[in-house]
Amino acid sequence: MGQPTGRHGSRNFRPARARRRSGSAARRFQPLRRAALGLVLLAAVGCSGSLTLGGTVRDDFQNPIPRAAVEVTPVDETAASSAMGSLQVTADSEGAYAVPGLATGNYRVAGYADGYETNEPEVLLVADGATTHNIIMRKRLTLRAVVYESDGLTPANQATVLITRANGVADDATTERDGRFSTPGFYKGDRYTVRVIKDTRVVELSGQVDDDEEIALTLSGAATGPGTREGELDPHSKQDTDPTDDTP
């Protein structure tokens, strides 16, 4: 008589034991899965070379831009032999990207991400194994400010604001109940002049946008004449300071 085979019909059958891969082990396999998926997608669009283009996408503050899109387009016949049209990849959580399967040749490379200026595409030569190309994108910033009444404590509601950029373009705004207003569309290093008027009081401030910071202004003086104040943002107090104003 043969040995019992069990209900599965195999004498070598052993009940399977469920095993759960630890979180750290699962994470170790994720980059491999993403890389394999990227190779499959690139193969599907006709990549046949052996070179790799990669790098990091960062903003102009040197911070990585997670999930930024990178587009690579061949610009000569040699490069076109490895890719049919443009290729798009997505950077990882640290802004790193890689495009494998390229042939030697010139490629146009551009980065895209919400909240950042679309940079001008660059043409570069891909050759000799792995080519590194880091992409810098300018972060869009918002000028934010809070305006106070003459006591320096009470928010100035419904004050009229005129924001003039260095190129002469002007925007207007009105302060909210908390004395705040904001104007988008700035980039690091952009210069501006803010003029706030309420009743017969005025404050004017010139400065430079460095980040999404908030500046503070206090109304004083008259809307015209010597009462107009001009100063630079004090980065420590976030208050407007006027080096020519000797008023105690």
Short mmCIF file of N, CA and C in Angstrom, two decimals, residues 47-200:
data_model
loop_
_atom_site.label_atom_id
_atom_site.label_comp_id
_atom_site.label_asym_id
_atom_site.label_seq_id
_atom_site.Cartn_x
_atom_site.Cartn_y
_atom_site.Cartn_z
N CYS A 47 13.20 51.85 -26.15
CA CYS A 47 14.56 52.13 -25.73
C CYS A 47 15.43 50.90 -25.97
N SER A 48 16.56 51.07 -26.61
CA SER A 48 17.39 49.92 -26.95
C SER A 48 18.86 50.15 -26.64
N GLY A 49 19.22 51.29 -26.06
CA GLY A 49 20.62 51.56 -25.76
C GLY A 49 21.03 51.00 -24.42
N SER A 50 22.28 51.29 -24.04
CA SER A 50 22.81 50.75 -22.79
C SER A 50 23.27 51.84 -21.83
N LEU A 51 23.00 53.09 -22.16
CA LEU A 51 23.45 54.21 -21.33
C LEU A 51 22.33 54.71 -20.43
N THR A 52 22.73 55.40 -19.37
CA THR A 52 21.76 55.92 -18.41
C THR A 52 21.99 57.41 -18.17
N LEU A 53 20.90 58.14 -18.14
CA LEU A 53 20.93 59.55 -17.77
C LEU A 53 20.20 59.69 -16.45
N GLY A 54 20.80 60.35 -15.48
CA GLY A 54 20.16 60.50 -14.18
C GLY A 54 20.70 61.69 -13.42
N GLY A 55 20.04 62.00 -12.32
CA GLY A 55 20.47 63.13 -11.49
C GLY A 55 19.43 63.43 -10.45
N THR A 56 19.42 64.66 -9.96
CA THR A 56 18.49 65.09 -8.93
C THR A 56 17.81 66.38 -9.36
N VAL A 57 16.52 66.48 -9.06
CA VAL A 57 15.76 67.69 -9.34
C VAL A 57 15.65 68.48 -8.04
N ARG A 58 16.13 69.72 -8.04
CA ARG A 58 16.09 70.57 -6.84
C ARG A 58 15.54 71.94 -7.18
N ASP A 59 15.11 72.66 -6.12
CA ASP A 59 14.68 74.04 -6.33
C ASP A 59 15.86 74.97 -6.11
N ASP A 60 15.64 76.28 -6.26
CA ASP A 60 16.74 77.22 -6.13
C ASP A 60 17.13 77.48 -4.68
N PHE A 61 16.51 76.75 -3.74
CA PHE A 61 16.94 76.76 -2.34
C PHE A 61 17.73 75.48 -2.04
N GLN A 62 18.00 74.69 -3.09
CA GLN A 62 18.72 73.42 -3.00
C GLN A 62 17.93 72.34 -2.28
N ASN A 63 16.61 72.47 -2.23
CA ASN A 63 15.76 71.43 -1.67
C ASN A 63 15.32 70.49 -2.78
N PRO A 64 15.31 69.16 -2.52
CA PRO A 64 14.85 68.23 -3.56
C PRO A 64 13.36 68.44 -3.85
N ILE A 65 12.96 68.19 -5.09
CA ILE A 65 11.55 68.30 -5.49
C ILE A 65 11.01 66.90 -5.71
N PRO A 66 10.28 66.35 -4.74
CA PRO A 66 9.75 64.99 -4.89
C PRO A 66 8.74 64.91 -6.03
N ARG A 67 8.75 63.77 -6.72
CA ARG A 67 7.77 63.45 -7.77
C ARG A 67 7.79 64.43 -8.94
N ALA A 68 8.89 65.13 -9.13
CA ALA A 68 8.98 66.01 -10.31
C ALA A 68 9.01 65.16 -11.57
N ALA A 69 8.45 65.68 -12.64
CA ALA A 69 8.47 64.98 -13.92
C ALA A 69 9.68 65.42 -14.72
N VAL A 70 10.36 64.48 -15.33
CA VAL A 70 11.52 64.77 -16.17
C VAL A 70 11.25 64.21 -17.56
N GLU A 71 11.39 65.06 -18.56
CA GLU A 71 11.14 64.65 -19.95
C GLU A 71 12.46 64.67 -20.72
N VAL A 72 12.74 63.58 -21.41
CA VAL A 72 13.97 63.44 -22.18
C VAL A 72 13.59 63.18 -23.64
N THR A 73 14.09 64.02 -24.54
CA THR A 73 13.74 63.92 -25.96
C THR A 73 15.00 63.85 -26.81
N PRO A 74 15.15 62.83 -27.67
CA PRO A 74 16.31 62.77 -28.55
C PRO A 74 16.27 63.88 -29.58
N VAL A 75 17.44 64.46 -29.88
CA VAL A 75 17.47 65.58 -30.83
C VAL A 75 18.34 65.29 -32.04
N ASP A 76 18.94 64.09 -32.11
CA ASP A 76 19.68 63.72 -33.32
C ASP A 76 19.37 62.27 -33.67
N GLU A 77 19.80 61.83 -34.84
CA GLU A 77 19.45 60.50 -35.33
C GLU A 77 20.04 59.40 -34.46
N THR A 78 21.24 59.62 -33.96
CA THR A 78 21.86 58.60 -33.11
C THR A 78 21.06 58.37 -31.85
N ALA A 79 20.67 59.47 -31.19
CA ALA A 79 19.86 59.35 -29.98
C ALA A 79 18.50 58.77 -30.30
N ALA A 80 17.91 59.16 -31.43
CA ALA A 80 16.57 58.70 -31.79
C ALA A 80 16.54 57.20 -32.02
N SER A 81 17.68 56.59 -32.28
CA SER A 81 17.70 55.14 -32.51
C SER A 81 17.38 54.37 -31.25
N SER A 82 17.48 55.02 -30.07
CA SER A 82 17.22 54.32 -28.82
C SER A 82 15.87 54.66 -28.22
N ALA A 83 15.17 55.64 -28.76
CA ALA A 83 13.89 56.04 -28.17
C ALA A 83 12.97 56.60 -29.24
N MET A 84 11.74 56.13 -29.24
CA MET A 84 10.75 56.62 -30.19
C MET A 84 9.98 57.76 -29.53
N GLY A 85 10.43 58.98 -29.75
CA GLY A 85 9.76 60.12 -29.15
C GLY A 85 10.28 60.43 -27.77
N SER A 86 9.56 61.29 -27.05
CA SER A 86 9.98 61.74 -25.73
C SER A 86 9.73 60.66 -24.68
N LEU A 87 10.59 60.65 -23.68
CA LEU A 87 10.44 59.75 -22.54
C LEU A 87 10.18 60.58 -21.30
N GLN A 88 9.29 60.11 -20.45
CA GLN A 88 9.00 60.82 -19.20
C GLN A 88 9.17 59.87 -18.03
N VAL A 89 9.88 60.33 -17.02
CA VAL A 89 10.03 59.57 -15.78
C VAL A 89 9.66 60.48 -14.62
N THR A 90 9.40 59.88 -13.47
CA THR A 90 9.04 60.64 -12.27
C THR A 90 10.13 60.48 -11.23
N ALA A 91 10.59 61.58 -10.68
CA ALA A 91 11.62 61.53 -9.64
C ALA A 91 11.05 60.89 -8.38
N ASP A 92 11.92 60.33 -7.55
CA ASP A 92 11.45 59.70 -6.33
C ASP A 92 11.24 60.74 -5.23
N SER A 93 11.05 60.28 -4.00
CA SER A 93 10.74 61.19 -2.89
C SER A 93 11.91 62.10 -2.54
N GLU A 94 13.10 61.80 -3.03
CA GLU A 94 14.27 62.64 -2.78
C GLU A 94 14.69 63.41 -4.02
N GLY A 95 13.84 63.43 -5.03
CA GLY A 95 14.12 64.19 -6.24
C GLY A 95 15.04 63.50 -7.23
N ALA A 96 15.43 62.25 -6.97
CA ALA A 96 16.34 61.53 -7.87
C ALA A 96 15.57 60.91 -9.03
N TYR A 97 16.16 60.94 -10.21
CA TYR A 97 15.54 60.33 -11.38
C TYR A 97 16.60 59.57 -12.18
N ALA A 98 16.17 58.63 -13.02
CA ALA A 98 17.08 57.89 -13.89
C ALA A 98 16.33 57.45 -15.13
N VAL A 99 16.99 57.59 -16.28
CA VAL A 99 16.43 57.14 -17.56
C VAL A 99 17.43 56.18 -18.18
N PRO A 100 17.22 54.86 -18.05
CA PRO A 100 18.14 53.89 -18.63
C PRO A 100 17.78 53.59 -20.09
N GLY A 101 18.64 52.81 -20.75
CA GLY A 101 18.33 52.33 -22.09
C GLY A 101 18.57 53.31 -23.20
N LEU A 102 19.43 54.31 -22.99
CA LEU A 102 19.66 55.32 -24.02
C LEU A 102 20.90 54.98 -24.84
N ALA A 103 20.92 55.45 -26.08
CA ALA A 103 22.09 55.32 -26.94
C ALA A 103 22.88 56.62 -26.89
N THR A 104 24.14 56.57 -27.29
CA THR A 104 24.95 57.78 -27.35
C THR A 104 24.29 58.81 -28.27
N GLY A 105 24.22 60.03 -27.80
CA GLY A 105 23.60 61.07 -28.61
C GLY A 105 23.21 62.28 -27.78
N ASN A 106 22.62 63.26 -28.42
CA ASN A 106 22.18 64.48 -27.74
C ASN A 106 20.71 64.39 -27.40
N TYR A 107 20.38 64.82 -26.18
CA TYR A 107 19.00 64.76 -25.69
C TYR A 107 18.61 66.11 -25.09
N ARG A 108 17.36 66.44 -25.26
CA ARG A 108 16.81 67.64 -24.63
C ARG A 108 16.14 67.21 -23.34
N VAL A 109 16.53 67.85 -22.22
CA VAL A 109 16.05 67.46 -20.90
C VAL A 109 15.34 68.63 -20.24
N ALA A 110 14.16 68.37 -19.70
CA ALA A 110 13.38 69.41 -19.02
C ALA A 110 12.68 68.83 -17.80
N GLY A 111 12.49 69.66 -16.78
CA GLY A 111 11.79 69.25 -15.57
C GLY A 111 10.50 70.03 -15.39
N TYR A 112 9.50 69.37 -14.77
CA TYR A 112 8.20 69.99 -14.54
C TYR A 112 7.70 69.60 -13.15
N ALA A 113 7.11 70.57 -12.44
CA ALA A 113 6.52 70.29 -11.13
C ALA A 113 5.57 71.43 -10.77
N ASP A 114 4.46 71.09 -10.12
CA ASP A 114 3.52 72.11 -9.67
C ASP A 114 4.18 73.03 -8.65
N GLY A 115 3.97 74.32 -8.80
CA GLY A 115 4.53 75.28 -7.87
C GLY A 115 5.93 75.74 -8.21
N TYR A 116 6.42 75.33 -9.39
CA TYR A 116 7.77 75.71 -9.80
C TYR A 116 7.75 76.19 -11.25
N GLU A 117 8.67 77.08 -11.57
CA GLU A 117 8.77 77.57 -12.93
C GLU A 117 9.31 76.46 -13.83
N THR A 118 8.67 76.27 -14.97
CA THR A 118 9.14 75.29 -15.93
C THR A 118 10.46 75.78 -16.52
N ASN A 119 11.51 75.03 -16.28
CA ASN A 119 12.83 75.50 -16.70
C ASN A 119 13.03 75.34 -18.20
N GLU A 120 13.93 76.13 -18.74
CA GLU A 120 14.24 76.04 -20.16
C GLU A 120 14.94 74.71 -20.43
N PRO A 121 14.45 73.91 -21.39
CA PRO A 121 15.10 72.62 -21.68
C PRO A 121 16.57 72.80 -22.03
N GLU A 122 17.39 71.86 -21.58
CA GLU A 122 18.82 71.88 -21.89
C GLU A 122 19.16 70.70 -22.79
N VAL A 123 20.06 70.92 -23.71
CA VAL A 123 20.52 69.85 -24.59
C VAL A 123 21.88 69.38 -24.11
N LEU A 124 22.02 68.07 -23.88
CA LEU A 124 23.29 67.55 -23.41
C LEU A 124 23.60 66.23 -24.09
N LEU A 125 24.87 65.90 -24.10
CA LEU A 125 25.35 64.68 -24.72
C LEU A 125 25.36 63.55 -23.69
N VAL A 126 24.72 62.45 -24.03
CA VAL A 126 24.74 61.25 -23.19
C VAL A 126 25.74 60.28 -23.80
N ALA A 127 26.73 59.88 -23.01
CA ALA A 127 27.77 58.98 -23.51
C ALA A 127 28.49 58.34 -22.33
N ASP A 128 29.22 57.26 -22.62
CA ASP A 128 30.10 56.64 -21.63
C ASP A 128 29.37 56.18 -20.37
N GLY A 129 28.46 55.26 -20.50
CA GLY A 129 27.84 54.63 -19.35
C GLY A 129 26.75 55.45 -18.71
N ALA A 130 27.09 56.15 -17.62
CA ALA A 130 26.10 56.94 -16.89
C ALA A 130 26.43 58.42 -16.98
N THR A 131 25.45 59.21 -17.37
CA THR A 131 25.61 60.66 -17.45
C THR A 131 24.77 61.31 -16.36
N THR A 132 25.38 62.21 -15.59
CA THR A 132 24.66 62.90 -14.51
C THR A 132 24.27 64.30 -14.94
N HIS A 133 23.00 64.61 -14.74
CA HIS A 133 22.51 65.96 -15.06
C HIS A 133 21.51 66.36 -13.99
N ASN A 134 21.88 67.32 -13.15
CA ASN A 134 20.99 67.83 -12.11
C ASN A 134 20.16 68.98 -12.65
N ILE A 135 18.90 69.02 -12.26
CA ILE A 135 17.96 70.02 -12.76
C ILE A 135 17.60 70.97 -11.62
N ILE A 136 17.71 72.28 -11.86
CA ILE A 136 17.33 73.29 -10.88
C ILE A 136 16.08 74.01 -11.39
N MET A 137 15.04 74.07 -10.55
CA MET A 137 13.80 74.74 -10.91
C MET A 137 13.49 75.83 -9.89
N ARG A 138 13.04 76.97 -10.38
CA ARG A 138 12.75 78.09 -9.48
C ARG A 138 11.38 77.90 -8.81
N LYS A 139 11.39 78.03 -7.49
CA LYS A 139 10.16 77.88 -6.72
C LYS A 139 9.33 79.15 -6.80
N ARG A 140 8.03 79.01 -7.06
CA ARG A 140 7.14 80.16 -7.06
C ARG A 140 6.84 80.56 -5.62
N LEU A 141 7.01 81.85 -5.33
CA LEU A 141 6.83 82.35 -3.97
C LEU A 141 5.68 83.35 -3.90
N THR A 142 5.15 83.51 -2.71
CA THR A 142 4.07 84.46 -2.46
C THR A 142 4.54 85.50 -1.46
N LEU A 143 4.38 86.77 -1.80
CA LEU A 143 4.70 87.85 -0.88
C LEU A 143 3.53 88.00 0.09
N ARG A 144 3.79 87.82 1.37
CA ARG A 144 2.76 87.91 2.40
C ARG A 144 3.12 89.03 3.37
N ALA A 145 2.10 89.73 3.85
CA ALA A 145 2.37 90.83 4.77
C ALA A 145 1.18 91.04 5.69
N VAL A 146 1.45 91.64 6.84
CA VAL A 146 0.40 92.06 7.76
C VAL A 146 0.63 93.53 8.06
N VAL A 147 -0.44 94.31 8.02
CA VAL A 147 -0.37 95.76 8.23
C VAL A 147 -1.05 96.10 9.56
N TYR A 148 -0.37 96.92 10.37
CA TYR A 148 -0.91 97.34 11.66
C TYR A 148 -1.26 98.82 11.64
N GLU A 149 -2.21 99.17 12.50
CA GLU A 149 -2.54 100.58 12.70
C GLU A 149 -1.34 101.27 13.36
N SER A 150 -1.49 102.57 13.59
CA SER A 150 -0.37 103.37 14.10
C SER A 150 0.16 102.89 15.45
N ASP A 151 -0.70 102.17 16.22
CA ASP A 151 -0.24 101.69 17.52
C ASP A 151 0.67 100.47 17.40
N GLY A 152 0.79 99.92 16.20
CA GLY A 152 1.65 98.77 15.99
C GLY A 152 1.09 97.47 16.50
N LEU A 153 -0.18 97.48 16.97
CA LEU A 153 -0.79 96.28 17.53
C LEU A 153 -2.09 95.89 16.84
N THR A 154 -2.89 96.89 16.47
CA THR A 154 -4.20 96.64 15.88
C THR A 154 -4.09 96.38 14.38
N PRO A 155 -4.62 95.25 13.88
CA PRO A 155 -4.58 94.98 12.43
C PRO A 155 -5.33 96.07 11.66
N ALA A 156 -4.75 96.49 10.56
CA ALA A 156 -5.38 97.53 9.73
C ALA A 156 -6.29 96.86 8.70
N ASN A 157 -7.58 96.95 8.93
CA ASN A 157 -8.57 96.34 8.03
C ASN A 157 -8.90 97.28 6.87
N GLN A 158 -9.08 96.71 5.67
CA GLN A 158 -9.51 97.47 4.49
C GLN A 158 -8.54 98.59 4.10
N ALA A 159 -7.26 98.35 4.29
CA ALA A 159 -6.25 99.30 3.80
C ALA A 159 -5.96 98.99 2.33
N THR A 160 -5.66 100.01 1.56
CA THR A 160 -5.36 99.86 0.14
C THR A 160 -3.87 99.59 -0.05
N VAL A 161 -3.56 98.57 -0.84
CA VAL A 161 -2.17 98.14 -1.02
C VAL A 161 -1.81 98.19 -2.50
N LEU A 162 -0.63 98.72 -2.81
CA LEU A 162 -0.09 98.70 -4.16
C LEU A 162 1.28 98.03 -4.12
N ILE A 163 1.42 96.92 -4.86
CA ILE A 163 2.68 96.19 -4.90
C ILE A 163 3.30 96.39 -6.27
N THR A 164 4.48 96.99 -6.32
CA THR A 164 5.16 97.24 -7.59
C THR A 164 6.41 96.37 -7.67
N ARG A 165 6.54 95.63 -8.76
CA ARG A 165 7.69 94.77 -8.97
C ARG A 165 8.82 95.54 -9.65
N ALA A 166 9.99 94.95 -9.66
CA ALA A 166 11.16 95.62 -10.24
C ALA A 166 10.98 95.90 -11.72
N ASN A 167 10.18 95.08 -12.41
CA ASN A 167 9.96 95.29 -13.84
C ASN A 167 8.86 96.30 -14.12
N GLY A 168 8.32 96.93 -13.06
CA GLY A 168 7.30 97.95 -13.22
C GLY A 168 5.88 97.44 -13.17
N VAL A 169 5.68 96.12 -13.18
CA VAL A 169 4.33 95.56 -13.09
C VAL A 169 3.78 95.79 -11.69
N ALA A 170 2.55 96.26 -11.61
CA ALA A 170 1.94 96.59 -10.31
C ALA A 170 0.70 95.73 -10.08
N ASP A 171 0.50 95.34 -8.83
CA ASP A 171 -0.69 94.61 -8.39
C ASP A 171 -1.30 95.39 -7.24
N ASP A 172 -2.61 95.30 -7.10
CA ASP A 172 -3.25 95.94 -5.96
C ASP A 172 -3.95 94.89 -5.10
N ALA A 173 -4.16 95.25 -3.86
CA ALA A 173 -4.81 94.35 -2.91
C ALA A 173 -5.45 95.18 -1.81
N THR A 174 -6.26 94.52 -1.01
CA THR A 174 -6.90 95.16 0.15
C THR A 174 -6.69 94.25 1.35
N THR A 175 -6.30 94.82 2.47
CA THR A 175 -6.06 94.00 3.65
C THR A 175 -7.36 93.42 4.19
N GLU A 176 -7.26 92.23 4.78
CA GLU A 176 -8.40 91.57 5.41
C GLU A 176 -8.57 92.08 6.84
N ARG A 177 -9.51 91.49 7.55
CA ARG A 177 -9.79 91.93 8.92
C ARG A 177 -8.58 91.75 9.82
N ASP A 178 -7.76 90.73 9.52
CA ASP A 178 -6.56 90.51 10.34
C ASP A 178 -5.37 91.34 9.86
N GLY A 179 -5.61 92.25 8.91
CA GLY A 179 -4.56 93.12 8.42
C GLY A 179 -3.65 92.50 7.37
N ARG A 180 -3.96 91.29 6.94
CA ARG A 180 -3.07 90.58 6.03
C ARG A 180 -3.48 90.72 4.56
N PHE A 181 -2.47 90.59 3.70
CA PHE A 181 -2.69 90.48 2.26
C PHE A 181 -1.56 89.63 1.69
N SER A 182 -1.77 89.09 0.51
CA SER A 182 -0.74 88.28 -0.13
C SER A 182 -0.81 88.46 -1.63
N THR A 183 0.35 88.34 -2.27
CA THR A 183 0.45 88.47 -3.73
C THR A 183 1.37 87.38 -4.25
N PRO A 184 0.87 86.46 -5.09
CA PRO A 184 1.71 85.38 -5.62
C PRO A 184 2.52 85.83 -6.83
N GLY A 185 3.29 84.91 -7.38
CA GLY A 185 4.00 85.16 -8.63
C GLY A 185 5.39 85.72 -8.50
N PHE A 186 6.02 85.55 -7.33
CA PHE A 186 7.39 86.02 -7.14
C PHE A 186 8.36 84.84 -7.18
N TYR A 187 9.63 85.16 -7.40
CA TYR A 187 10.69 84.17 -7.34
C TYR A 187 11.80 84.69 -6.44
N LYS A 188 12.65 83.79 -5.98
CA LYS A 188 13.75 84.16 -5.10
C LYS A 188 14.58 85.28 -5.73
N GLY A 189 14.81 86.34 -4.94
CA GLY A 189 15.62 87.46 -5.41
C GLY A 189 14.84 88.59 -6.05
N ASP A 190 13.54 88.37 -6.32
CA ASP A 190 12.73 89.44 -6.92
C ASP A 190 12.61 90.61 -5.95
N ARG A 191 12.73 91.83 -6.47
CA ARG A 191 12.58 93.03 -5.65
C ARG A 191 11.18 93.60 -5.82
N TYR A 192 10.74 94.31 -4.79
CA TYR A 192 9.38 94.85 -4.79
C TYR A 192 9.34 96.13 -3.96
N THR A 193 8.27 96.89 -4.15
CA THR A 193 7.94 98.02 -3.29
C THR A 193 6.47 97.90 -2.93
N VAL A 194 6.18 97.94 -1.64
CA VAL A 194 4.81 97.86 -1.14
C VAL A 194 4.43 99.22 -0.56
N ARG A 195 3.31 99.76 -0.99
CA ARG A 195 2.79 101.03 -0.47
C ARG A 195 1.38 100.78 0.04
N VAL A 196 1.18 101.07 1.32
CA VAL A 196 -0.12 100.85 1.97
C VAL A 196 -0.68 102.19 2.43
N ILE A 197 -1.94 102.45 2.08
CA ILE A 197 -2.60 103.71 2.45
C ILE A 197 -3.93 103.39 3.12
N LYS A 198 -4.17 104.08 4.24
CA LYS A 198 -5.48 104.02 4.89
C LYS A 198 -5.77 105.39 5.49
N ASP A 199 -6.88 105.96 5.08
CA ASP A 199 -7.22 107.32 5.48
C ASP A 199 -6.08 108.25 5.03
N THR A 200 -5.45 108.93 5.97
CA THR A 200 -4.33 109.82 5.61
C THR A 200 -2.99 109.23 6.01
#
